[in-house]
PDB file of C-alpha atoms in Angstrom:
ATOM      1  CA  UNK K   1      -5.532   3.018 -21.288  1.00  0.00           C
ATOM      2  CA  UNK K   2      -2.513   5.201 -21.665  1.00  0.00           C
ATOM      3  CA  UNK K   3      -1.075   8.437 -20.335  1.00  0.00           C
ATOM      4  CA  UNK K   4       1.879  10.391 -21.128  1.00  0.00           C
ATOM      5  CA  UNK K   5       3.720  12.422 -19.563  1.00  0.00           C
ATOM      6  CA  UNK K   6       4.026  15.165 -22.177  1.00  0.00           C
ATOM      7  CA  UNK K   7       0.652  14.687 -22.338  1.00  0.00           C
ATOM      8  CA  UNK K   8      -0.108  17.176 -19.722  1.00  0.00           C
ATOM      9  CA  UNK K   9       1.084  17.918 -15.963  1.00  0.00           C
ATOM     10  CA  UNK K  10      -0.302  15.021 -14.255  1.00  0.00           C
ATOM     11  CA  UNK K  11       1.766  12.529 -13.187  1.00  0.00           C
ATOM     12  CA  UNK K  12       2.545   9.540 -15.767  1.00  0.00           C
ATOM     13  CA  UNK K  13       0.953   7.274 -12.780  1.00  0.00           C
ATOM     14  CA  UNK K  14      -2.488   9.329 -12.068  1.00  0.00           C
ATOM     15  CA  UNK K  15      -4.274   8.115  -9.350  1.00  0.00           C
ATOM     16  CA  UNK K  16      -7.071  10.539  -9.973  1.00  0.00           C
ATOM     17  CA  UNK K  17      -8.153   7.989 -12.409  1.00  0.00           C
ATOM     18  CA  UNK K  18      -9.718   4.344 -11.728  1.00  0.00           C
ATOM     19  CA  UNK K  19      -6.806   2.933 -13.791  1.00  0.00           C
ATOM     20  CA  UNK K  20      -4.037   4.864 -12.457  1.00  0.00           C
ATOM     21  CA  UNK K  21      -5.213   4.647  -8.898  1.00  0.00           C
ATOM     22  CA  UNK K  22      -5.241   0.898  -9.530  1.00  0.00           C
ATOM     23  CA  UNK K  23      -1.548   1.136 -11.125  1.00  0.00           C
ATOM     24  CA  UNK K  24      -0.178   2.717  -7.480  1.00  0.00           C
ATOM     25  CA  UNK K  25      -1.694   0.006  -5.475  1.00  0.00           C
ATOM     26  CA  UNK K  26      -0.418  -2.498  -7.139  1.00  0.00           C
ATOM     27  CA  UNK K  27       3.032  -0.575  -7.255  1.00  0.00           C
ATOM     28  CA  UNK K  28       2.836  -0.427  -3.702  1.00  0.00           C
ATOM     29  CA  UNK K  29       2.547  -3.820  -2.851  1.00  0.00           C
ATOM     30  CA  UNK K  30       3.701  -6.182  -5.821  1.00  0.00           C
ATOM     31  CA  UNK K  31       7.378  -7.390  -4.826  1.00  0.00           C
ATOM     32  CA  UNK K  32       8.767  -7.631  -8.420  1.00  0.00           C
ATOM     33  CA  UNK K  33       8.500  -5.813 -11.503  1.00  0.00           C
ATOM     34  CA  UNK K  34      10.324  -6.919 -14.849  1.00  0.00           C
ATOM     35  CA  UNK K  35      13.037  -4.284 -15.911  1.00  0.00           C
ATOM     36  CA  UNK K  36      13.809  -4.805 -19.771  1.00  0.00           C
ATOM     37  CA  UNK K  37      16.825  -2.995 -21.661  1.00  0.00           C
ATOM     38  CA  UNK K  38      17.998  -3.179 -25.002  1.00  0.00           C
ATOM     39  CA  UNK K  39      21.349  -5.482 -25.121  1.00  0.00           C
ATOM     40  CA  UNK K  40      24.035  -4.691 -27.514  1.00  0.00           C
ATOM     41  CA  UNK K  41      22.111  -6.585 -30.559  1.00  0.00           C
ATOM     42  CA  UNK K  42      19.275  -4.856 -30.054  1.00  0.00           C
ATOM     43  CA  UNK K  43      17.367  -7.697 -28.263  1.00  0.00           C
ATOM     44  CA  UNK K  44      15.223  -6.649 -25.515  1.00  0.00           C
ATOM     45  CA  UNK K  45      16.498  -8.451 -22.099  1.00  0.00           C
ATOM     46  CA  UNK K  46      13.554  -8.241 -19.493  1.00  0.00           C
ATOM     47  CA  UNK K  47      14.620  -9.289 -16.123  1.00  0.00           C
ATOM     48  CA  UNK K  48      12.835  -9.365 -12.478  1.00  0.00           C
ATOM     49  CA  UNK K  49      13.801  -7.165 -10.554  1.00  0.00           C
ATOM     50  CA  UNK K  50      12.846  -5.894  -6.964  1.00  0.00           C
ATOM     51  CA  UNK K  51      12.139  -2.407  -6.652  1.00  0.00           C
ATOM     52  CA  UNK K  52      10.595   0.522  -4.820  1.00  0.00           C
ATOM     53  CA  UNK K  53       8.089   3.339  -6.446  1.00  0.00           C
ATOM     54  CA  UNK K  54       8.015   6.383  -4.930  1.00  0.00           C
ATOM     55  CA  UNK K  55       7.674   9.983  -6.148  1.00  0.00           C
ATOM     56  CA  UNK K  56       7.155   9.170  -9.186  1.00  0.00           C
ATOM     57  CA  UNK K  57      10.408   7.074 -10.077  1.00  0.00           C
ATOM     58  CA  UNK K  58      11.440   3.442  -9.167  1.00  0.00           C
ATOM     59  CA  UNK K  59      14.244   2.187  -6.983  1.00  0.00           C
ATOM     60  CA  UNK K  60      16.068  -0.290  -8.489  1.00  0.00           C
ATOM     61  CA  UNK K  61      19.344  -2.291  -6.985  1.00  0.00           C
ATOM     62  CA  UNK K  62      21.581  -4.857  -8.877  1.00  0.00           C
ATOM     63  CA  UNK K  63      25.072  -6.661  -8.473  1.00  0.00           C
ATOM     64  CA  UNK K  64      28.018  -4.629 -10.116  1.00  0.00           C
ATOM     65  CA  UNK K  65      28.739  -5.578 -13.752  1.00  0.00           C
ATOM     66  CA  UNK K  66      25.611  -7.024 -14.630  1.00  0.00           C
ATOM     67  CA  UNK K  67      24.317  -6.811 -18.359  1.00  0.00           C
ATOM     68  CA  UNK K  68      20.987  -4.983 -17.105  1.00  0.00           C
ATOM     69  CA  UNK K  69      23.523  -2.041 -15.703  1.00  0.00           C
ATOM     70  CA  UNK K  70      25.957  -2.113 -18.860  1.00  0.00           C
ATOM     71  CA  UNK K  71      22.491  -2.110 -21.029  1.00  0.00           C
ATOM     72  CA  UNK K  72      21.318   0.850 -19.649  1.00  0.00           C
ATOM     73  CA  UNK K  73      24.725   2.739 -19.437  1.00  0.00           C
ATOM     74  CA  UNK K  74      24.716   1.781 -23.460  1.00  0.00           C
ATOM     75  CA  UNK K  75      20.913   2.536 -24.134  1.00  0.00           C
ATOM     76  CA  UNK K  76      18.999   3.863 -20.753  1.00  0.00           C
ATOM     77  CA  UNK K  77      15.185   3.165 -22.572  1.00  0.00           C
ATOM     78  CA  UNK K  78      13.875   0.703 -20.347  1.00  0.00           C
ATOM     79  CA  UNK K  79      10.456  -0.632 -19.994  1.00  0.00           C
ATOM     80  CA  UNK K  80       9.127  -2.038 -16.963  1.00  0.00           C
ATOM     81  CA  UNK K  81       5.800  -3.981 -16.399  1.00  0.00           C
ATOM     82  CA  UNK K  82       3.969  -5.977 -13.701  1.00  0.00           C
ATOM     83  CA  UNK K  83       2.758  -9.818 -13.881  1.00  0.00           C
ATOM     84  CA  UNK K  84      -0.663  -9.939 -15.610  1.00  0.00           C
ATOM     85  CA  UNK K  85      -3.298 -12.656 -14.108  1.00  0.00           C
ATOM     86  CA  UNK K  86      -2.878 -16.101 -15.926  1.00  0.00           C
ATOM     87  CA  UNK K  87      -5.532 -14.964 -18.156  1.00  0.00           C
ATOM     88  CA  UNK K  88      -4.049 -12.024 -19.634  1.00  0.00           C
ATOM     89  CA  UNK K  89      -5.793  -9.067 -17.924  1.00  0.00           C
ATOM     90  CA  UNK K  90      -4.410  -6.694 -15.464  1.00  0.00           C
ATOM     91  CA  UNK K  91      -1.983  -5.627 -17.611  1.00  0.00           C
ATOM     92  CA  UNK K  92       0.854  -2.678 -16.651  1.00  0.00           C
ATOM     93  CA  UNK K  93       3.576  -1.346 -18.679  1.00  0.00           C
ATOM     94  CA  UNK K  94       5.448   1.839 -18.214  1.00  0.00           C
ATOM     95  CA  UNK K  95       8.293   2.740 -20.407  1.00  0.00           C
ATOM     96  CA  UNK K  96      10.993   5.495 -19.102  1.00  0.00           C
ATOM     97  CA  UNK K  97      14.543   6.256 -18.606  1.00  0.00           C
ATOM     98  CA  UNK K  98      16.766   4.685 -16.542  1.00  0.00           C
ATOM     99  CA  UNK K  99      20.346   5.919 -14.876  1.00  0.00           C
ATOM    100  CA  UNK K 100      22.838   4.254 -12.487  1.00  0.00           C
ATOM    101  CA  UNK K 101      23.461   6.841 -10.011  1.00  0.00           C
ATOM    102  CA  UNK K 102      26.670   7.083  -7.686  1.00  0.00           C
ATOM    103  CA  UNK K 103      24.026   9.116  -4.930  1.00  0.00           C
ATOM    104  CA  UNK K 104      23.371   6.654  -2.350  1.00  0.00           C
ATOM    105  CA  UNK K 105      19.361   6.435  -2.089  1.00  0.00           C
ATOM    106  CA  UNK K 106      18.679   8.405   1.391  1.00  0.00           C
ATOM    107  CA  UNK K 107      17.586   7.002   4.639  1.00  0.00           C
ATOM    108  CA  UNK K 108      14.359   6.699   4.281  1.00  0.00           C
ATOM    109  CA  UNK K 109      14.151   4.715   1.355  1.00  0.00           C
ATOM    110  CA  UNK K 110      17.026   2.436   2.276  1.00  0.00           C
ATOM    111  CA  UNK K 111      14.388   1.607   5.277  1.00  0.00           C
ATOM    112  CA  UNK K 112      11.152   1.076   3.040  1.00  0.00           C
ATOM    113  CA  UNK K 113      12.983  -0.906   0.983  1.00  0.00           C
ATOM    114  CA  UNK K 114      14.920  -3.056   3.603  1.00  0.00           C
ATOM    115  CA  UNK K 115      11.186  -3.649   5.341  1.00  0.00           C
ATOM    116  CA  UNK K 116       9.503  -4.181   1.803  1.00  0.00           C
ATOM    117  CA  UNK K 117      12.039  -6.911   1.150  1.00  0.00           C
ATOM    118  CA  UNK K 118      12.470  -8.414   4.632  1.00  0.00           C
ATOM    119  CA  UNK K 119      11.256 -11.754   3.764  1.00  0.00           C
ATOM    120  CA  UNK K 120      12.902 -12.022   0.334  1.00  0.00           C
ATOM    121  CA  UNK K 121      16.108 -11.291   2.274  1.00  0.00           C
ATOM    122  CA  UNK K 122      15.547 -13.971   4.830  1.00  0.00           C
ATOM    123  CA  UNK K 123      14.568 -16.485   1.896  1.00  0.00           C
ATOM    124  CA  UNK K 124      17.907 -15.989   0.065  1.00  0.00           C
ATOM    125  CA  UNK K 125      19.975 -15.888   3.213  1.00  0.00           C
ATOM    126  CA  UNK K 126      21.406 -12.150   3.388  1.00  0.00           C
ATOM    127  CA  UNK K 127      21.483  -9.596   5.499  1.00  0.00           C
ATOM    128  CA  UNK K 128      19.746  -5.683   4.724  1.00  0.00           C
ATOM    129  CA  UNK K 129      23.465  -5.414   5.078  1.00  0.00           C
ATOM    130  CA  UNK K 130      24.885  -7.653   2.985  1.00  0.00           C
ATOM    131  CA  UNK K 131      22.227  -7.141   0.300  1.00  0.00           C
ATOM    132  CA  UNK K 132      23.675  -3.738  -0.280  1.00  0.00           C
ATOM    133  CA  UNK K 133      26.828  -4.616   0.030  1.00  0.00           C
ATOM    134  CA  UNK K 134      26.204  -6.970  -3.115  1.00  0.00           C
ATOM    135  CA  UNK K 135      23.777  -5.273  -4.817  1.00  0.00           C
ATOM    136  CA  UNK K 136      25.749  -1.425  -4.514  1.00  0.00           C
ATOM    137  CA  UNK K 137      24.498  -0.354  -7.762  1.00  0.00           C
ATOM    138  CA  UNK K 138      21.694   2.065  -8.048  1.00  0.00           C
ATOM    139  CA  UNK K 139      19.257   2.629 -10.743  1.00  0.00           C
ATOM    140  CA  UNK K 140      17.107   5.282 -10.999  1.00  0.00           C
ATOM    141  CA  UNK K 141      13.735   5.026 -13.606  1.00  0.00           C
ATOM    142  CA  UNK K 142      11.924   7.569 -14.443  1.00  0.00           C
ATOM    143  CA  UNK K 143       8.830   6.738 -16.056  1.00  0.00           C
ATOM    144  CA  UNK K 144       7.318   8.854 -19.272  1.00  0.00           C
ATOM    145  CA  UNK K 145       4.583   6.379 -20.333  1.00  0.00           C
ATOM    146  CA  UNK K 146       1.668   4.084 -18.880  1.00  0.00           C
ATOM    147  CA  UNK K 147      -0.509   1.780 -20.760  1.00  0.00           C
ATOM    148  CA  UNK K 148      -2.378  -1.157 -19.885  1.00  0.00           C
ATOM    149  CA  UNK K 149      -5.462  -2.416 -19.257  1.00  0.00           C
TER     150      UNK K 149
END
């Protein structure tokens, strides 16, 4: 299945559909999605990444002066995609545009993402605060296309 955004005024992710609908929920409760930009070869550099979806854009945060955030500052066409089963199936990837934005993310998100991530914080020993202390760089992804299966 695929869906573009150009394609009409839906949403890239349409959960009026079986597939898209299935697409959300997993958005909405998977902990890590694979972010992969183009480095300066040209070689694509997929890393996992936490992140938050919401209105129809991911949340992503990452240390200062990592390649990811010089990758996308050179080239911001990203694609980002789920796990699939050991098998194969359940396959998700959306492709988009990413920024690093100076706007801090507001309030509310800081908090959904702090209580997404609570135990992943514990595990690796940080604070909410600390965490954004270290990881202060936001980037923004706006999806444009879906396809899987």
């Amino acid at each position: 299945m695929t869906s573009t955004a150009s394609d009409r005024s839906t949403p890239v992710v349409d959960t009026e559909t079986e597939f898209g609908a299935k697409v959300a929920e997993r958005l909405s409760g998977e902990s890590v999605l694979w972010l992969t930009t183009v480095g300066p070869t040209g070689t694509p550099q997929p890393n996992p990444v936490w992140f938050q979806w919401r209105d129809g854009e991911f949340l992503i945060f990452s240390k200062p002066g990592q390649s990811k955030v010089r990758n996308i500052q050179r080239n911001p066409r990203v694609a980002l995609n789920l796990n699939s089963t050991e098998h194969g199936g359940d396959v998700v990837v959306l492709t988009g545009t990413a920024r690093v934005v100076e706007q801090r993310p507001s309030a509310a998100e800081i908090a959904s993402f702090t209580t997404k991530y609570a135990e992943g914080l514990r595990s690796i020993n940080l604070t909410d605060e600390q965490f954004y202390a270290e990881y202060s760089v936001v980037v923004r992804v706006t999806p444009d296309r879906l396809r899987g299966f």
